[in-house]
Amino acid sequence: MGPELFLVFLAMAVMTTVIDLVSRRVFGKSVHWAVREGLPRDVMLGQLVMSETPIRTRQPVALHGTPDQVFLNRKGCLVPIDTKLRGKARATHADRMQLSVYATILRHTRAEPVADYGYVRTVTPGHRVRYIKVWLLSERRVIAQQHTVQSKEYA
């Protein structure tokens, strides 16, 4: 490698460091965290509107829960996220139901529309984080499931 090529690489390294430092001051550390975290692009470009905030509704049925996060995505829709500690990065039917319950509550308590998907944020051994997109169940299925659970409780 000649001295000219070395100087080019050195200049690129210095510019990268300067850009990183400036962006941290301008955009804050949250942008860097979101990139390292692997936050999905649609919510990374949006806004966090809830973090571990209890939510509830009585309509169309009594439901309650505490989503880990709810983002307002760049299209203006609410996206629920729930974190799970797992041996493997996977989403279950119970995760899908839980996110669907949150979505149903949000539809009845917030003015913003709710996306038809959410994310299960899995943390696996070694603190590896992965976001798994989950298509939510319809409100009708959530209500039917709640009626089934209530009928078993009173049986």
mmCIF file of N, CA, C and O in Angstrom, residues 32-135:
data_model
loop_
_atom_site.group_PDB
_atom_site.id
_atom_site.type_symbol
_atom_site.label_atom_id
_atom_site.label_comp_id
_atom_site.label_asym_id
_atom_site.label_seq_id
_atom_site.Cartn_x
_atom_site.Cartn_y
_atom_site.Cartn_z
ATOM 1 N N HIS A 32 -28.481 5.849 17.592
ATOM 2 C CA HIS A 32 -27.444 4.815 17.574
ATOM 3 C C HIS A 32 -27.926 3.555 18.273
ATOM 4 O O HIS A 32 -27.648 2.447 17.830
ATOM 5 N N TRP A 33 -28.671 3.719 19.370
ATOM 6 C CA TRP A 33 -29.228 2.554 20.049
ATOM 7 C C TRP A 33 -30.184 1.809 19.122
ATOM 8 O O TRP A 33 -30.146 0.590 19.032
ATOM 9 N N ALA A 34 -31.053 2.533 18.433
ATOM 10 C CA ALA A 34 -32.055 1.914 17.559
ATOM 11 C C ALA A 34 -31.400 1.116 16.447
ATOM 12 O O ALA A 34 -31.859 0.025 16.099
ATOM 13 N N VAL A 35 -30.334 1.626 15.899
ATOM 14 C CA VAL A 35 -29.620 0.905 14.835
ATOM 15 C C VAL A 35 -28.955 -0.345 15.407
ATOM 16 O O VAL A 35 -29.079 -1.436 14.854
ATOM 17 N N ARG A 36 -28.249 -0.202 16.519
ATOM 18 C CA ARG A 36 -27.598 -1.370 17.151
ATOM 19 C C ARG A 36 -28.627 -2.410 17.587
ATOM 20 O O ARG A 36 -28.393 -3.604 17.503
ATOM 21 N N GLU A 37 -29.762 -1.942 18.078
ATOM 22 C CA GLU A 37 -30.829 -2.817 18.563
ATOM 23 C C GLU A 37 -31.461 -3.616 17.429
ATOM 24 O O GLU A 37 -32.018 -4.682 17.649
ATOM 25 N N GLY A 38 -31.389 -3.082 16.216
ATOM 26 C CA GLY A 38 -32.051 -3.733 15.091
ATOM 27 C C GLY A 38 -33.529 -3.397 15.024
ATOM 28 O O GLY A 38 -34.334 -4.165 14.504
ATOM 29 N N LEU A 39 -33.893 -2.236 15.567
ATOM 30 C CA LEU A 39 -35.288 -1.799 15.557
ATOM 31 C C LEU A 39 -35.784 -1.744 14.114
ATOM 32 O O LEU A 39 -35.096 -1.213 13.245
ATOM 33 N N PRO A 40 -36.943 -2.328 13.834
ATOM 34 C CA PRO A 40 -37.457 -2.302 12.460
ATOM 35 C C PRO A 40 -37.583 -0.871 11.935
ATOM 36 O O PRO A 40 -37.942 0.052 12.682
ATOM 37 N N ARG A 41 -37.298 -0.712 10.683
ATOM 38 C CA ARG A 41 -37.251 0.621 10.060
ATOM 39 C C ARG A 41 -38.548 1.409 10.234
ATOM 40 O O ARG A 41 -38.520 2.606 10.505
ATOM 41 N N ASP A 42 -39.697 0.740 10.094
ATOM 42 C CA ASP A 42 -40.966 1.476 10.170
ATOM 43 C C ASP A 42 -41.179 2.123 11.533
ATOM 44 O O ASP A 42 -41.740 3.216 11.620
ATOM 45 N N VAL A 43 -40.725 1.482 12.598
ATOM 46 C CA VAL A 43 -40.883 2.102 13.912
ATOM 47 C C VAL A 43 -39.680 2.973 14.271
ATOM 48 O O VAL A 43 -39.818 3.939 15.013
ATOM 49 N N MET A 44 -38.506 2.648 13.725
ATOM 50 C CA MET A 44 -37.329 3.475 13.982
ATOM 51 C C MET A 44 -37.556 4.895 13.470
ATOM 52 O O MET A 44 -37.141 5.867 14.094
ATOM 53 N N LEU A 45 -38.246 4.998 12.346
ATOM 54 C CA LEU A 45 -38.517 6.312 11.765
ATOM 55 C C LEU A 45 -39.753 6.960 12.383
ATOM 56 O O LEU A 45 -40.100 8.084 12.027
ATOM 57 N N GLY A 46 -40.409 6.257 13.289
ATOM 58 C CA GLY A 46 -41.595 6.780 13.946
ATOM 59 C C GLY A 46 -41.270 7.376 15.300
ATOM 60 O O GLY A 46 -40.171 7.866 15.527
ATOM 61 N N GLN A 47 -42.238 7.273 16.204
ATOM 62 C CA GLN A 47 -42.097 7.890 17.522
ATOM 63 C C GLN A 47 -42.631 6.953 18.594
ATOM 64 O O GLN A 47 -43.713 6.377 18.445
ATOM 65 N N LEU A 48 -41.894 6.818 19.674
ATOM 66 C CA LEU A 48 -42.346 6.046 20.823
ATOM 67 C C LEU A 48 -43.449 6.830 21.522
ATOM 68 O O LEU A 48 -43.249 7.986 21.904
ATOM 69 N N VAL A 49 -44.638 6.217 21.675
ATOM 70 C CA VAL A 49 -45.747 6.918 22.333
ATOM 71 C C VAL A 49 -46.127 6.288 23.670
ATOM 72 O O VAL A 49 -46.793 6.929 24.480
ATOM 73 N N MET A 50 -45.727 5.046 23.905
ATOM 74 C CA MET A 50 -45.992 4.386 25.188
ATOM 75 C C MET A 50 -44.844 3.442 25.516
ATOM 76 O O MET A 50 -44.309 2.784 24.624
ATOM 77 N N SER A 51 -44.510 3.369 26.788
ATOM 78 C CA SER A 51 -43.522 2.406 27.253
ATOM 79 C C SER A 51 -43.984 1.859 28.597
ATOM 80 O O SER A 51 -44.061 2.602 29.574
ATOM 81 N N GLU A 52 -44.343 0.585 28.597
ATOM 82 C CA GLU A 52 -44.827 -0.101 29.796
ATOM 83 C C GLU A 52 -45.955 0.687 30.473
ATOM 84 O O GLU A 52 -45.967 0.857 31.692
ATOM 85 N N THR A 53 -46.892 1.124 29.655
ATOM 86 C CA THR A 53 -48.044 1.886 30.137
ATOM 87 C C THR A 53 -49.268 0.973 30.188
ATOM 88 O O THR A 53 -49.650 0.416 29.157
ATOM 89 N N PRO A 54 -49.881 0.795 31.360
ATOM 90 C CA PRO A 54 -51.096 -0.029 31.427
ATOM 91 C C PRO A 54 -52.215 0.590 30.581
ATOM 92 O O PRO A 54 -52.415 1.806 30.610
ATOM 93 N N ILE A 55 -52.912 -0.267 29.830
ATOM 94 C CA ILE A 55 -54.041 0.184 29.014
ATOM 95 C C ILE A 55 -55.224 -0.737 29.283
ATOM 96 O O ILE A 55 -55.047 -1.891 29.653
ATOM 97 N N ARG A 56 -56.434 -0.208 29.097
ATOM 98 C CA ARG A 56 -57.631 -1.010 29.327
ATOM 99 C C ARG A 56 -58.809 -0.429 28.566
ATOM 100 O O ARG A 56 -58.813 0.736 28.217
ATOM 101 N N THR A 57 -59.793 -1.279 28.333
ATOM 102 C CA THR A 57 -61.050 -0.846 27.739
ATOM 103 C C THR A 57 -62.161 -1.753 28.243
ATOM 104 O O THR A 57 -61.903 -2.878 28.661
ATOM 105 N N ARG A 58 -63.376 -1.249 28.193
ATOM 106 C CA ARG A 58 -64.547 -2.066 28.521
ATOM 107 C C ARG A 58 -65.330 -2.397 27.260
ATOM 108 O O ARG A 58 -66.231 -3.209 27.298
ATOM 109 N N GLN A 59 -64.995 -1.720 26.148
ATOM 110 C CA GLN A 59 -65.682 -1.948 24.885
ATOM 111 C C GLN A 59 -64.687 -2.440 23.841
ATOM 112 O O GLN A 59 -63.582 -1.908 23.785
ATOM 113 N N PRO A 60 -64.964 -3.407 23.092
ATOM 114 C CA PRO A 60 -66.202 -4.168 22.950
ATOM 115 C C PRO A 60 -66.375 -5.217 24.058
ATOM 116 O O PRO A 60 -67.479 -5.684 24.291
ATOM 117 N N VAL A 61 -65.273 -5.558 24.740
ATOM 118 C CA VAL A 61 -65.307 -6.414 25.936
ATOM 119 C C VAL A 61 -64.245 -5.863 26.881
ATOM 120 O O VAL A 61 -63.390 -5.083 26.480
ATOM 121 N N ALA A 62 -64.298 -6.285 28.126
ATOM 122 C CA ALA A 62 -63.299 -5.828 29.089
ATOM 123 C C ALA A 62 -61.946 -6.460 28.763
ATOM 124 O O ALA A 62 -61.816 -7.687 28.737
ATOM 125 N N LEU A 63 -60.971 -5.620 28.497
ATOM 126 C CA LEU A 63 -59.608 -6.066 28.191
ATOM 127 C C LEU A 63 -58.627 -5.139 28.889
ATOM 128 O O LEU A 63 -58.903 -3.946 29.051
ATOM 129 N N HIS A 64 -57.484 -5.686 29.266
ATOM 130 C CA HIS A 64 -56.433 -4.854 29.850
ATOM 131 C C HIS A 64 -55.082 -5.488 29.563
ATOM 132 O O HIS A 64 -54.986 -6.676 29.256
ATOM 133 N N GLY A 65 -54.039 -4.691 29.655
ATOM 134 C CA GLY A 65 -52.694 -5.193 29.444
ATOM 135 C C GLY A 65 -51.692 -4.064 29.550
ATOM 136 O O GLY A 65 -52.055 -2.896 29.727
ATOM 137 N N THR A 66 -50.420 -4.435 29.437
ATOM 138 C CA THR A 66 -49.330 -3.460 29.499
ATOM 139 C C THR A 66 -48.335 -3.771 28.396
ATOM 140 O O THR A 66 -47.435 -4.594 28.582
ATOM 141 N N PRO A 67 -48.499 -3.147 27.241
ATOM 142 C CA PRO A 67 -47.518 -3.385 26.174
ATOM 143 C C PRO A 67 -46.160 -2.824 26.577
ATOM 144 O O PRO A 67 -46.075 -1.808 27.269
ATOM 145 N N ASP A 68 -45.101 -3.512 26.152
ATOM 146 C CA ASP A 68 -43.764 -3.021 26.481
ATOM 147 C C ASP A 68 -43.496 -1.685 25.793
ATOM 148 O O ASP A 68 -42.983 -0.764 26.418
ATOM 149 N N GLN A 69 -43.839 -1.592 24.512
ATOM 150 C CA GLN A 69 -43.752 -0.325 23.799
ATOM 151 C C GLN A 69 -44.882 -0.245 22.774
ATOM 152 O O GLN A 69 -45.340 -1.273 22.279
ATOM 153 N N VAL A 70 -45.268 0.980 22.472
ATOM 154 C CA VAL A 70 -46.159 1.246 21.348
ATOM 155 C C VAL A 70 -45.531 2.412 20.593
ATOM 156 O O VAL A 70 -45.225 3.456 21.183
ATOM 157 N N PHE A 71 -45.300 2.187 19.313
ATOM 158 C CA PHE A 71 -44.732 3.221 18.450
ATOM 159 C C PHE A 71 -45.797 3.752 17.508
ATOM 160 O O PHE A 71 -46.699 3.007 17.107
ATOM 161 N N LEU A 72 -45.682 4.997 17.149
ATOM 162 C CA LEU A 72 -46.459 5.579 16.072
ATOM 163 C C LEU A 72 -45.532 5.530 14.867
ATOM 164 O O LEU A 72 -44.515 6.227 14.833
ATOM 165 N N ASN A 73 -45.852 4.643 13.898
ATOM 166 C CA ASN A 73 -44.928 4.458 12.777
ATOM 167 C C ASN A 73 -44.970 5.646 11.830
ATOM 168 O O ASN A 73 -45.767 6.568 11.998
ATOM 169 N N ARG A 74 -44.133 5.628 10.831
ATOM 170 C CA ARG A 74 -44.025 6.771 9.917
ATOM 171 C C ARG A 74 -45.274 6.991 9.087
ATOM 172 O O ARG A 74 -45.457 8.040 8.503
ATOM 173 N N LYS A 75 -46.181 5.990 9.044
ATOM 174 C CA LYS A 75 -47.449 6.143 8.331
ATOM 175 C C LYS A 75 -48.567 6.631 9.243
ATOM 176 O O LYS A 75 -49.710 6.756 8.828
ATOM 177 N N GLY A 76 -48.245 6.844 10.525
ATOM 178 C CA GLY A 76 -49.242 7.360 11.463
ATOM 179 C C GLY A 76 -50.077 6.297 12.146
ATOM 180 O O GLY A 76 -51.118 6.598 12.717
ATOM 181 N N CYS A 77 -49.617 5.031 12.113
ATOM 182 C CA CYS A 77 -50.343 3.928 12.768
ATOM 183 C C CYS A 77 -49.603 3.482 14.021
ATOM 184 O O CYS A 77 -48.369 3.464 14.062
ATOM 185 N N LEU A 78 -50.374 3.080 15.025
ATOM 186 C CA LEU A 78 -49.791 2.544 16.254
ATOM 187 C C LEU A 78 -49.331 1.108 16.037
ATOM 188 O O LEU A 78 -50.046 0.309 15.420
ATOM 189 N N VAL A 79 -48.149 0.768 16.544
ATOM 190 C CA VAL A 79 -47.577 -0.573 16.402
ATOM 191 C C VAL A 79 -47.170 -1.063 17.792
ATOM 192 O O VAL A 79 -46.253 -0.511 18.404
ATOM 193 N N PRO A 80 -47.845 -2.110 18.310
ATOM 194 C CA PRO A 80 -47.467 -2.640 19.628
ATOM 195 C C PRO A 80 -46.252 -3.560 19.533
ATOM 196 O O PRO A 80 -46.076 -4.275 18.539
ATOM 197 N N ILE A 81 -45.427 -3.526 20.591
ATOM 198 C CA ILE A 81 -44.242 -4.379 20.676
ATOM 199 C C ILE A 81 -44.223 -5.009 22.061
ATOM 200 O O ILE A 81 -44.465 -4.336 23.063
ATOM 201 N N ASP A 82 -43.926 -6.303 22.110
ATOM 202 C CA ASP A 82 -43.811 -6.990 23.386
ATOM 203 C C ASP A 82 -42.510 -7.773 23.403
ATOM 204 O O ASP A 82 -42.171 -8.445 22.429
ATOM 205 N N THR A 83 -41.771 -7.696 24.497
ATOM 206 C CA THR A 83 -40.471 -8.356 24.627
ATOM 207 C C THR A 83 -40.622 -9.697 25.328
ATOM 208 O O THR A 83 -41.342 -9.804 26.329
ATOM 209 N N LYS A 84 -39.920 -10.698 24.811
ATOM 210 C CA LYS A 84 -39.914 -12.041 25.389
ATOM 211 C C LYS A 84 -38.479 -12.528 25.522
ATOM 212 O O LYS A 84 -37.688 -12.388 24.584
ATOM 213 N N LEU A 85 -38.162 -13.103 26.669
ATOM 214 C CA LEU A 85 -36.866 -13.755 26.855
ATOM 215 C C LEU A 85 -37.048 -15.218 26.469
ATOM 216 O O LEU A 85 -37.886 -15.913 27.056
ATOM 217 N N ARG A 86 -36.286 -15.661 25.480
ATOM 218 C CA ARG A 86 -36.475 -17.008 24.939
ATOM 219 C C ARG A 86 -35.138 -17.664 24.655
ATOM 220 O O ARG A 86 -34.140 -16.988 24.415
ATOM 221 N N GLY A 87 -35.159 -18.993 24.625
ATOM 222 C CA GLY A 87 -33.981 -19.744 24.203
ATOM 223 C C GLY A 87 -33.735 -19.602 22.714
ATOM 224 O O GLY A 87 -32.601 -19.606 22.251
ATOM 225 N N LYS A 88 -34.823 -19.472 21.943
ATOM 226 C CA LYS A 88 -34.735 -19.282 20.494
ATOM 227 C C LYS A 88 -35.628 -18.116 20.093
ATOM 228 O O LYS A 88 -36.676 -17.894 20.700
ATOM 229 N N ALA A 89 -35.236 -17.418 19.039
ATOM 230 C CA ALA A 89 -36.032 -16.291 18.543
ATOM 231 C C ALA A 89 -37.236 -16.847 17.786
ATOM 232 O O ALA A 89 -37.100 -17.369 16.688
ATOM 233 N N ARG A 90 -38.403 -16.776 18.428
ATOM 234 C CA ARG A 90 -39.630 -17.262 17.792
ATOM 235 C C ARG A 90 -40.816 -16.527 18.402
ATOM 236 O O ARG A 90 -40.739 -16.013 19.508
ATOM 237 N N ALA A 91 -41.888 -16.495 17.630
ATOM 238 C CA ALA A 91 -43.143 -15.914 18.119
ATOM 239 C C ALA A 91 -44.172 -17.035 18.187
ATOM 240 O O ALA A 91 -44.216 -17.900 17.316
ATOM 241 N N THR A 92 -44.992 -17.023 19.222
ATOM 242 C CA THR A 92 -45.986 -18.072 19.420
ATOM 243 C C THR A 92 -47.391 -17.517 19.151
ATOM 244 O O THR A 92 -47.574 -16.307 19.010
ATOM 245 N N HIS A 93 -48.356 -18.425 19.133
ATOM 246 C CA HIS A 93 -49.751 -18.002 18.986
ATOM 247 C C HIS A 93 -50.161 -17.121 20.176
ATOM 248 O O HIS A 93 -50.895 -16.147 20.010
ATOM 249 N N ALA A 94 -49.672 -17.456 21.363
ATOM 250 C CA ALA A 94 -49.987 -16.646 22.552
ATOM 251 C C ALA A 94 -49.436 -15.228 22.400
ATOM 252 O O ALA A 94 -50.090 -14.257 22.808
ATOM 253 N N ASP A 95 -48.256 -15.076 21.794
ATOM 254 C CA ASP A 95 -47.695 -13.751 21.542
ATOM 255 C C ASP A 95 -48.595 -12.972 20.583
ATOM 256 O O ASP A 95 -48.867 -11.787 20.786
ATOM 257 N N ARG A 96 -49.041 -13.658 19.541
ATOM 258 C CA ARG A 96 -49.930 -13.032 18.548
ATOM 259 C C ARG A 96 -51.227 -12.578 19.207
ATOM 260 O O ARG A 96 -51.716 -11.473 18.953
ATOM 261 N N MET A 97 -51.775 -13.416 20.086
ATOM 262 C CA MET A 97 -53.000 -13.061 20.797
ATOM 263 C C MET A 97 -52.760 -11.861 21.713
ATOM 264 O O MET A 97 -53.561 -10.926 21.752
ATOM 265 N N GLN A 98 -51.662 -11.866 22.428
ATOM 266 C CA GLN A 98 -51.358 -10.767 23.347
ATOM 267 C C GLN A 98 -51.233 -9.442 22.593
ATOM 268 O O GLN A 98 -51.824 -8.429 22.990
ATOM 269 N N LEU A 99 -50.505 -9.430 21.486
ATOM 270 C CA LEU A 99 -50.371 -8.215 20.691
ATOM 271 C C LEU A 99 -51.720 -7.792 20.105
ATOM 272 O O LEU A 99 -52.019 -6.600 20.004
ATOM 273 N N SER A 100 -52.545 -8.775 19.734
ATOM 274 C CA SER A 100 -53.873 -8.479 19.180
ATOM 275 C C SER A 100 -54.783 -7.856 20.230
ATOM 276 O O SER A 100 -55.593 -6.973 19.914
ATOM 277 N N VAL A 101 -54.664 -8.309 21.469
ATOM 278 C CA VAL A 101 -55.431 -7.699 22.571
ATOM 279 C C VAL A 101 -55.001 -6.243 22.743
ATOM 280 O O VAL A 101 -55.845 -5.344 22.859
ATOM 281 N N TYR A 102 -53.695 -5.997 22.746
ATOM 282 C CA TYR A 102 -53.216 -4.615 22.856
ATOM 283 C C TYR A 102 -53.778 -3.763 21.720
ATOM 284 O O TYR A 102 -54.227 -2.633 21.943
ATOM 285 N N ALA A 103 -53.761 -4.298 20.502
ATOM 286 C CA ALA A 103 -54.263 -3.557 19.337
ATOM 287 C C ALA A 103 -55.749 -3.240 19.496
ATOM 288 O O ALA A 103 -56.197 -2.127 19.182
ATOM 289 N N THR A 104 -56.519 -4.206 19.989
ATOM 290 C CA THR A 104 -57.958 -3.983 20.192
ATOM 291 C C THR A 104 -58.185 -2.868 21.210
ATOM 292 O O THR A 104 -59.012 -1.979 21.003
ATOM 293 N N ILE A 105 -57.441 -2.899 22.300
ATOM 294 C CA ILE A 105 -57.569 -1.847 23.315
ATOM 295 C C ILE A 105 -57.207 -0.490 22.709
ATOM 296 O O ILE A 105 -57.920 0.499 22.888
ATOM 297 N N LEU A 106 -56.102 -0.446 21.965
ATOM 298 C CA LEU A 106 -55.658 0.820 21.366
ATOM 299 C C LEU A 106 -56.696 1.371 20.396
ATOM 300 O O LEU A 106 -56.918 2.582 20.338
ATOM 301 N N ARG A 107 -57.349 0.494 19.635
ATOM 302 C CA ARG A 107 -58.379 0.946 18.690
ATOM 303 C C ARG A 107 -59.536 1.656 19.405
ATOM 304 O O ARG A 107 -60.183 2.513 18.828
ATOM 305 N N HIS A 108 -59.792 1.253 20.651
ATOM 306 C CA HIS A 108 -60.932 1.810 21.388
ATOM 307 C C HIS A 108 -60.542 2.918 22.361
ATOM 308 O O HIS A 108 -61.424 3.504 22.988
ATOM 309 N N THR A 109 -59.246 3.198 22.468
ATOM 310 C CA THR A 109 -58.826 4.207 23.438
ATOM 311 C C THR A 109 -57.957 5.315 22.844
ATOM 312 O O THR A 109 -57.678 6.295 23.532
ATOM 313 N N ARG A 110 -57.528 5.146 21.614
ATOM 314 C CA ARG A 110 -56.645 6.137 20.981
ATOM 315 C C ARG A 110 -57.263 6.635 19.678
ATOM 316 O O ARG A 110 -58.019 5.911 19.036
ATOM 317 N N ALA A 111 -56.904 7.827 19.292
ATOM 318 C CA ALA A 111 -57.436 8.411 18.055
ATOM 319 C C ALA A 111 -56.707 7.879 16.820
ATOM 320 O O ALA A 111 -57.290 7.795 15.743
ATOM 321 N N GLU A 112 -55.435 7.508 16.976
ATOM 322 C CA GLU A 112 -54.649 7.061 15.828
ATOM 323 C C GLU A 112 -55.086 5.666 15.388
ATOM 324 O O GLU A 112 -55.498 4.852 16.210
ATOM 325 N N PRO A 113 -54.992 5.375 14.081
ATOM 326 C CA PRO A 113 -55.284 4.017 13.622
ATOM 327 C C PRO A 113 -54.210 3.046 14.124
ATOM 328 O O PRO A 113 -53.099 3.470 14.458
ATOM 329 N N VAL A 114 -54.545 1.772 14.169
ATOM 330 C CA VAL A 114 -53.615 0.740 14.628
ATOM 331 C C VAL A 114 -53.202 -0.103 13.430
ATOM 332 O O VAL A 114 -54.049 -0.498 12.619
ATOM 333 N N ALA A 115 -51.923 -0.385 13.324
ATOM 334 C CA ALA A 115 -51.406 -1.223 12.240
ATOM 335 C C ALA A 115 -51.982 -2.634 12.363
ATOM 336 O O ALA A 115 -52.424 -3.039 13.440
ATOM 337 N N ASP A 116 -51.964 -3.387 11.279
ATOM 338 C CA ASP A 116 -52.462 -4.766 11.319
ATOM 339 C C ASP A 116 -51.348 -5.751 11.684
ATOM 340 O O ASP A 116 -51.478 -6.943 11.496
ATOM 341 N N TYR A 117 -50.264 -5.234 12.246
ATOM 342 C CA TYR A 117 -49.144 -6.062 12.689
ATOM 343 C C TYR A 117 -48.541 -5.452 13.946
ATOM 344 O O TYR A 117 -48.790 -4.293 14.289
ATOM 345 N N GLY A 118 -47.769 -6.260 14.634
ATOM 346 C CA GLY A 118 -46.989 -5.812 15.775
ATOM 347 C C GLY A 118 -45.659 -6.542 15.726
ATOM 348 O O GLY A 118 -45.374 -7.256 14.763
ATOM 349 N N TYR A 119 -44.853 -6.393 16.756
ATOM 350 C CA TYR A 119 -43.560 -7.075 16.806
ATOM 351 C C TYR A 119 -43.383 -7.776 18.145
ATOM 352 O O TYR A 119 -43.712 -7.221 19.190
ATOM 353 N N VAL A 120 -42.840 -8.982 18.070
ATOM 354 C CA VAL A 120 -42.353 -9.665 19.260
ATOM 355 C C VAL A 120 -40.847 -9.429 19.259
ATOM 356 O O VAL A 120 -40.148 -9.791 18.307
ATOM 357 N N ARG A 121 -40.374 -8.781 20.297
ATOM 358 C CA ARG A 121 -38.940 -8.529 20.450
ATOM 359 C C ARG A 121 -38.391 -9.662 21.301
ATOM 360 O O ARG A 121 -38.717 -9.760 22.480
ATOM 361 N N THR A 122 -37.603 -10.517 20.690
ATOM 362 C CA THR A 122 -37.050 -11.645 21.437
ATOM 363 C C THR A 122 -35.618 -11.335 21.856
ATOM 364 O O THR A 122 -34.852 -10.741 21.099
ATOM 365 N N VAL A 123 -35.307 -11.732 23.079
ATOM 366 C CA VAL A 123 -33.943 -11.624 23.591
ATOM 367 C C VAL A 123 -33.520 -13.048 23.935
ATOM 368 O O VAL A 123 -34.143 -13.714 24.764
ATOM 369 N N THR A 124 -32.492 -13.518 23.246
ATOM 370 C CA THR A 124 -32.025 -14.891 23.414
ATOM 371 C C THR A 124 -30.678 -14.886 24.131
ATOM 372 O O THR A 124 -30.090 -13.812 24.332
ATOM 373 N N PRO A 125 -30.183 -16.073 24.528
ATOM 374 C CA PRO A 125 -28.890 -16.126 25.230
ATOM 375 C C PRO A 125 -27.818 -15.314 24.494
ATOM 376 O O PRO A 125 -27.769 -15.295 23.270
ATOM 377 N N GLY A 126 -27.000 -14.658 25.265
ATOM 378 C CA GLY A 126 -25.999 -13.778 24.686
ATOM 379 C C GLY A 126 -26.563 -12.403 24.401
ATOM 380 O O GLY A 126 -25.943 -11.582 23.751
ATOM 381 N N HIS A 127 -27.789 -12.157 24.875
ATOM 382 C CA HIS A 127 -28.487 -10.875 24.700
ATOM 383 C C HIS A 127 -28.674 -10.514 23.234
ATOM 384 O O HIS A 127 -28.610 -9.353 22.854
ATOM 385 N N ARG A 128 -28.919 -11.521 22.396
ATOM 386 C CA ARG A 128 -29.198 -11.269 20.985
ATOM 387 C C ARG A 128 -30.656 -10.850 20.844
ATOM 388 O O ARG A 128 -31.552 -11.535 21.326
ATOM 389 N N VAL A 129 -30.863 -9.741 20.189
ATOM 390 C CA VAL A 129 -32.206 -9.183 20.034
ATOM 391 C C VAL A 129 -32.661 -9.361 18.590
ATOM 392 O O VAL A 129 -31.906 -9.116 17.658
ATOM 393 N N ARG A 130 -33.910 -9.793 18.452
ATOM 394 C CA ARG A 130 -34.502 -9.925 17.122
ATOM 395 C C ARG A 130 -35.962 -9.501 17.198
ATOM 396 O O ARG A 130 -36.673 -9.866 18.142
ATOM 397 N N TYR A 131 -36.399 -8.756 16.217
ATOM 398 C CA TYR A 131 -37.795 -8.335 16.131
ATOM 399 C C TYR A 131 -38.494 -9.222 15.107
ATOM 400 O O TYR A 131 -38.048 -9.318 13.961
ATOM 401 N N ILE A 132 -39.568 -9.861 15.538
ATOM 402 C CA ILE A 132 -40.327 -10.745 14.655
ATOM 403 C C ILE A 132 -41.679 -10.090 14.387
ATOM 404 O O ILE A 132 -42.452 -9.834 15.306
ATOM 405 N N LYS A 133 -41.938 -9.822 13.101
ATOM 406 C CA LYS A 133 -43.205 -9.203 12.719
ATOM 407 C C LYS A 133 -44.311 -10.233 12.835
ATOM 408 O O LYS A 133 -44.173 -11.360 12.362
ATOM 409 N N VAL A 134 -45.413 -9.836 13.471
ATOM 410 C CA VAL A 134 -46.541 -10.728 13.708
ATOM 411 C C VAL A 134 -47.803 -10.057 13.164
ATOM 412 O O VAL A 134 -48.102 -8.910 13.525
ATOM 413 N N TRP A 135 -48.527 -10.756 12.307
ATOM 414 C CA TRP A 135 -49.804 -10.239 11.803
ATOM 415 C C TRP A 135 -50.855 -10.463 12.878
ATOM 416 O O TRP A 135 -50.989 -11.557 13.422
#
